[in-house]
Coordinates of N, CA and C in Angstrom, one line a residue:
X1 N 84.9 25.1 80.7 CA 84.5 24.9 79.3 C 83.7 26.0 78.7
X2 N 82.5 26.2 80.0 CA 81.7 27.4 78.9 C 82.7 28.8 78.6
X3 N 84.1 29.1 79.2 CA 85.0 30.2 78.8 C 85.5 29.8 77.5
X4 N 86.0 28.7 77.5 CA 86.9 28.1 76.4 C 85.7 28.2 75.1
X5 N 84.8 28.0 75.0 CA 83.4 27.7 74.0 C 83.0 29.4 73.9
X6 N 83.2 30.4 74.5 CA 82.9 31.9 74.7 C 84.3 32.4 73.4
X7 N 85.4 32.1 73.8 CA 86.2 32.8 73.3 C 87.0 32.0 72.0
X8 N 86.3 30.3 71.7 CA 86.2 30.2 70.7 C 85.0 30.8 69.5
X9 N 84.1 31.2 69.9 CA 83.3 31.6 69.4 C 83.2 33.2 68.9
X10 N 84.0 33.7 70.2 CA 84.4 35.5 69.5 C 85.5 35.0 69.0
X11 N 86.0 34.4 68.7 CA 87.9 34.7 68.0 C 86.8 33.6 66.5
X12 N 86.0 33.1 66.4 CA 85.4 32.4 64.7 C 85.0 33.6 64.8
X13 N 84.1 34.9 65.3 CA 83.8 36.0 64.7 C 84.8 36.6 64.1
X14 N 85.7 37.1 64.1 CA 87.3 37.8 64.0 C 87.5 37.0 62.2
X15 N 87.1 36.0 62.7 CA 87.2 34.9 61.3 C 88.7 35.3 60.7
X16 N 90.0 35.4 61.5 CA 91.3 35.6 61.1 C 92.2 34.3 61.0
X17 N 92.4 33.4 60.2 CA 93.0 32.2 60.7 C 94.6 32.8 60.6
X18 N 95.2 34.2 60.3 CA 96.3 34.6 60.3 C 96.5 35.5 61.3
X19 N 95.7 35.2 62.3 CA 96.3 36.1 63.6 C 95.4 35.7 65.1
X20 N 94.8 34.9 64.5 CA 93.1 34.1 65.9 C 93.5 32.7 65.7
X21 N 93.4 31.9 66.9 CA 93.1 30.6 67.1 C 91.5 30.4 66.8
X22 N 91.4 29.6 65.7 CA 89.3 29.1 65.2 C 89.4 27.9 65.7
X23 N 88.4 27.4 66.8 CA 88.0 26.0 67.1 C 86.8 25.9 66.6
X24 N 86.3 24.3 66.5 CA 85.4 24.4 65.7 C 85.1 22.7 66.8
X25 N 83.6 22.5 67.0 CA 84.2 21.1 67.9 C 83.5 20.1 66.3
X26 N 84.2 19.5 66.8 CA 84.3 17.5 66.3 C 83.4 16.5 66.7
X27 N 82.2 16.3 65.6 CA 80.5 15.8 66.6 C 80.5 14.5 65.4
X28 N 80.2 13.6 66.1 CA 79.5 12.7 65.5 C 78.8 12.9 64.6
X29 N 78.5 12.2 63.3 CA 77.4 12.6 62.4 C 76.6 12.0 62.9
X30 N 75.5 12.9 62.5 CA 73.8 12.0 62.8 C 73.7 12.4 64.4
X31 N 74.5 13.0 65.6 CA 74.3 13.3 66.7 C 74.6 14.5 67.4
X32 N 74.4 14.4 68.7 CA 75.0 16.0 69.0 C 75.9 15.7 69.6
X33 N 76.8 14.7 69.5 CA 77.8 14.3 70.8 C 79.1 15.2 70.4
X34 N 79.7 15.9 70.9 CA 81.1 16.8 70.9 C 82.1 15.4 70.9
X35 N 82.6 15.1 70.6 CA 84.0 14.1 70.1 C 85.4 14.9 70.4
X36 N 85.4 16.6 69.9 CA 86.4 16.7 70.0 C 86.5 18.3 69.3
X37 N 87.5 18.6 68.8 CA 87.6 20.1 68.3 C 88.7 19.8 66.9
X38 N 88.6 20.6 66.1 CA 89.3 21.1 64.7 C 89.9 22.5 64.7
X39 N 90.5 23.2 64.4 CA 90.5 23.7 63.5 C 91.9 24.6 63.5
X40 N 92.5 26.1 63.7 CA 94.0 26.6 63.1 C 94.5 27.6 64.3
X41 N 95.5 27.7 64.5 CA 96.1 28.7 65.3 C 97.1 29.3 64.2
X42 N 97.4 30.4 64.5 CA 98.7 31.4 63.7 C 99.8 30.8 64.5
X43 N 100.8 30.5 64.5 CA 102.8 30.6 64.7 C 102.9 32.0 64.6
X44 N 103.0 32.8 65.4 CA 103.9 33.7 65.1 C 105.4 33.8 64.8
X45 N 106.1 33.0 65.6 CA 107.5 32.8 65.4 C 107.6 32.3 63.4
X46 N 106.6 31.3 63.2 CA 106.8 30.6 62.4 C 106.4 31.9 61.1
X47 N 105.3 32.6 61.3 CA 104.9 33.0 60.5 C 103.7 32.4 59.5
X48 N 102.8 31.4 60.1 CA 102.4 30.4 59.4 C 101.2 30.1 59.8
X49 N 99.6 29.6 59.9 CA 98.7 29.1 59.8 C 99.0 27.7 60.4
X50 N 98.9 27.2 61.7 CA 98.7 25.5 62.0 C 97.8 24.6 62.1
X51 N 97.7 23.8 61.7 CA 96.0 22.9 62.5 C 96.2 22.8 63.7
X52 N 95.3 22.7 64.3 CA 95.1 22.0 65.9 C 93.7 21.3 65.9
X53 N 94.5 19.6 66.5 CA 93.0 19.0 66.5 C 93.5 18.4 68.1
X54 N 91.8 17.5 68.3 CA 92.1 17.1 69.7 C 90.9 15.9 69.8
X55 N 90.9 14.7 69.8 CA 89.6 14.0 70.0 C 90.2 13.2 71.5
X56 N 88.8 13.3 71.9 CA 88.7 12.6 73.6 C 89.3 11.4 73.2
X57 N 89.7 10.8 74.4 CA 90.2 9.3 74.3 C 89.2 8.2 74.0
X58 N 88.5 8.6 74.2 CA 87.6 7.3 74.2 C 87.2 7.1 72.8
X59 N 87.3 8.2 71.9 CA 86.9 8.2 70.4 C 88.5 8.0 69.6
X60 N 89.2 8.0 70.5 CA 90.4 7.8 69.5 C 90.7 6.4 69.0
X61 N 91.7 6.3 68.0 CA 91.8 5.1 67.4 C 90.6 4.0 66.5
X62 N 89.8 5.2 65.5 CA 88.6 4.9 65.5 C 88.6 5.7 63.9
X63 N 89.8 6.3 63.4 CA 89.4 7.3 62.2 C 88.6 8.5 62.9
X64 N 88.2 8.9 64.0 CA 87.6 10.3 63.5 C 88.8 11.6 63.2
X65 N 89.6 11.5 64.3 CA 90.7 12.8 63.9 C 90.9 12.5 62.5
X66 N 91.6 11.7 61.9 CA 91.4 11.5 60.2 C 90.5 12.1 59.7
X67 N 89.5 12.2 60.1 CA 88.4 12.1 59.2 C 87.6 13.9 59.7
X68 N 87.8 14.3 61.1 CA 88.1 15.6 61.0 C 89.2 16.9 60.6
X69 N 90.2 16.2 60.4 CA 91.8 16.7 60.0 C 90.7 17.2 58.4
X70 N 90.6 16.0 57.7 CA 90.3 16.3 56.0 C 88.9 17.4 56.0
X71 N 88.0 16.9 56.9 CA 86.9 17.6 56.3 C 87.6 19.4 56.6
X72 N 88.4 19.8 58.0 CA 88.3 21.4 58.1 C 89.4 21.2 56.8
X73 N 90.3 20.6 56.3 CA 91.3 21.4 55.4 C 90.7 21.4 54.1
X74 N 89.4 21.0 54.1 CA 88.6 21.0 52.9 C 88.0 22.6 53.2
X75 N 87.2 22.8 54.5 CA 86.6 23.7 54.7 C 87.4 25.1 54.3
X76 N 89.1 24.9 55.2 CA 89.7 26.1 55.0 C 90.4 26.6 53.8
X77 N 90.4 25.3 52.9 CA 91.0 25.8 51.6 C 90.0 26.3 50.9
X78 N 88.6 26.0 51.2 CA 87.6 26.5 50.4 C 87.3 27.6 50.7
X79 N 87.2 27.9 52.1 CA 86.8 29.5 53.0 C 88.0 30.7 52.7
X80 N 89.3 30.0 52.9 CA 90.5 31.1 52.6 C 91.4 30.5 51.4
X81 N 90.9 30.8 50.4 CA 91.5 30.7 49.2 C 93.0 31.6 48.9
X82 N 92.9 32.6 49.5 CA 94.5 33.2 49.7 C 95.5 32.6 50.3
X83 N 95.4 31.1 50.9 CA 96.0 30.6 51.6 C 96.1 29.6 51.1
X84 N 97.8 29.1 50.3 CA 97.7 28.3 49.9 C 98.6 27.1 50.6
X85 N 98.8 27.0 51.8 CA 99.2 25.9 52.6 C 98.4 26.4 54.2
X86 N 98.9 25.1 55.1 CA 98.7 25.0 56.5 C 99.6 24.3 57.0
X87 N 100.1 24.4 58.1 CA 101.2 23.4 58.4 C 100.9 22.8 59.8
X88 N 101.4 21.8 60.1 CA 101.3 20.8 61.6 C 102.7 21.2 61.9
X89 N 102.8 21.4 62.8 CA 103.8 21.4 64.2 C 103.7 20.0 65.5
X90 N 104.2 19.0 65.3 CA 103.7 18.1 66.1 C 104.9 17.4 66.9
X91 N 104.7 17.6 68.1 CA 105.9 16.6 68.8 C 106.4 15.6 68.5
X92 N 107.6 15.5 68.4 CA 108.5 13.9 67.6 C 107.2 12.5 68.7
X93 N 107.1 13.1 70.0 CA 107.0 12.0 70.9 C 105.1 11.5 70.4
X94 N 104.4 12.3 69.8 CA 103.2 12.7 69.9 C 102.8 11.2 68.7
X95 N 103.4 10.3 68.7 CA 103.3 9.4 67.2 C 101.7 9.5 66.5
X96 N 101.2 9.3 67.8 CA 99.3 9.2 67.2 C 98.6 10.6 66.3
X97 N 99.6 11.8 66.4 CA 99.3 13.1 66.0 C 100.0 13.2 64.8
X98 N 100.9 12.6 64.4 CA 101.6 13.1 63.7 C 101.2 11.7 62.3
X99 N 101.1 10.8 63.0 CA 100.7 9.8 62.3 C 98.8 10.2 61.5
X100 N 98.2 10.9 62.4 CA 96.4 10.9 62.1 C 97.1 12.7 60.8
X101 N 97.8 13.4 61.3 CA 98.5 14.4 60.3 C 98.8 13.6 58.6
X102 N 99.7 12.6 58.8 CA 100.0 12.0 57.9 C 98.8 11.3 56.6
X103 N 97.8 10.7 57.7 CA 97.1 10.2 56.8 C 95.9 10.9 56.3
X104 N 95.8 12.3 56.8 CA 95.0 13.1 56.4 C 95.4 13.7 55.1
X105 N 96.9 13.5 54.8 CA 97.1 14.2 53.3 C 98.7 15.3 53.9
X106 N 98.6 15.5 55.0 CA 100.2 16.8 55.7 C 101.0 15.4 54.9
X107 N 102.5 16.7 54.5 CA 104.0 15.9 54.3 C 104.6 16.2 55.0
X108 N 105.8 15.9 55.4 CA 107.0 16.1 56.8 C 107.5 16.8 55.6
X109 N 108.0 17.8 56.1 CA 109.0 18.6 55.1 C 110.2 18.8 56.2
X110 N 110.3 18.7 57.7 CA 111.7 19.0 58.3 C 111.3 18.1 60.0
X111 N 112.4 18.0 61.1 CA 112.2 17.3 62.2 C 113.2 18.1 62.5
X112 N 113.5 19.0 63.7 CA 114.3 19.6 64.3 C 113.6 20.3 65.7
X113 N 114.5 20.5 66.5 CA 114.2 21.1 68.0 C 113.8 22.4 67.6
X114 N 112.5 22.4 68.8 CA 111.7 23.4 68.5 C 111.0 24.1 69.6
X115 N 110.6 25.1 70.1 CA 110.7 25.3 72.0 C 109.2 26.1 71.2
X116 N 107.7 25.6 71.3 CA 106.4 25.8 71.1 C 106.2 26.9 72.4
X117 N 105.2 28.1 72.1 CA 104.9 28.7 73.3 C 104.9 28.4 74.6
X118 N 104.2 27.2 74.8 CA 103.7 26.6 76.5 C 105.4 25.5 76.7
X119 N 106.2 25.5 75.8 CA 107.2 24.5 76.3 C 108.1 25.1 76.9
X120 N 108.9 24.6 78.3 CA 109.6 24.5 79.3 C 111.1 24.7 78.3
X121 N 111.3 24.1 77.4 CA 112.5 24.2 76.8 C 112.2 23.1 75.3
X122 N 113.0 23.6 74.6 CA 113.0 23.1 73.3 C 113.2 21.4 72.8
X123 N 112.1 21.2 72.2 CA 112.0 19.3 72.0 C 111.9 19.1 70.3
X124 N 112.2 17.8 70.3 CA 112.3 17.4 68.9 C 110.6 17.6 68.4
X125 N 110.6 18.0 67.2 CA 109.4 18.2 66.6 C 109.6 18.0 65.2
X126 N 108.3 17.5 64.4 CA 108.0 17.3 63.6 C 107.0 18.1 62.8
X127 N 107.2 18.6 61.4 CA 107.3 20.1 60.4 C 106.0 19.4 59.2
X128 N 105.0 19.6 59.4 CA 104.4 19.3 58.4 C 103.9 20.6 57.5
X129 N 103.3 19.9 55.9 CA 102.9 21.1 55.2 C 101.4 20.7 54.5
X130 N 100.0 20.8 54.4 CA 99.3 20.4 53.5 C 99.0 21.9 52.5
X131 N 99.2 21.3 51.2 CA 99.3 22.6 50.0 C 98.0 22.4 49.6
X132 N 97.4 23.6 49.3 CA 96.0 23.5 48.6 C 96.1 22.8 47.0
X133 N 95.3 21.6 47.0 CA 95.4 21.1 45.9 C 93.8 21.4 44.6

């Protein structure tokens, strides 16, 4: 963990959401408790800006990914104004990710097989888009 917290921390210095993965962790208000992480990786294949969120199990099913999804795409539309979308990349099978995408404000714009860096071979996925409003 303390590597992963090192090199999220040099790549927020870099402050590139068009070429650095930014994590950012996911805390309870009012505490110091880490819940989980927010924030964008680049697609290179895609060409594109993604969210990446992640809350521990024990906090899931509870509104916080919702409720961290909205507050960073509040943060990053306000921080990177040149940027006027973000997109989710989410496994067809992933329902709880694509669904907590959904109700944060992302649209499905497409669903087609798609082979993500770490994947073994190409799976159905689901194409989201949130536009700066």
């Amino acid at each position: 963990m303390a590597k992963w917290t090192a090199e999220a921390r040099e790549l927020a210095g870099l402050d590139r959401p068009d070429r650095a993965y930014l994590a950012y962790t996911a805390a309870l208000k009012g505490e110091d408790t880490a819940i989980g992480s927010v924030g964008c990786s680049y697609y290179e294949d895609l060409q594109e800006t993604g969210i990446t969120y992640f809350i521990g199990s024990q906090y899931r099913n509870c509104g916080y990914a919702v409720e961290a999804v909205k507050a960073y795409l509040q943060y990053f539309f306000s921080r990177y104004r040149n940027r006027p979308r973000i997109v989710a990349v989410i496994r067809a099978e992933n329902v709880p990710s694509w669904k907590t995408a959904e109700k944060a404000g992302f649209r499905l714009v497409e669903r087609k097989l798609y082979q993500d860096l770490y994947d073994e071979q190409a799976a159905p996925y689901h194409f989201y888009e949130c536009l700066r409003r």
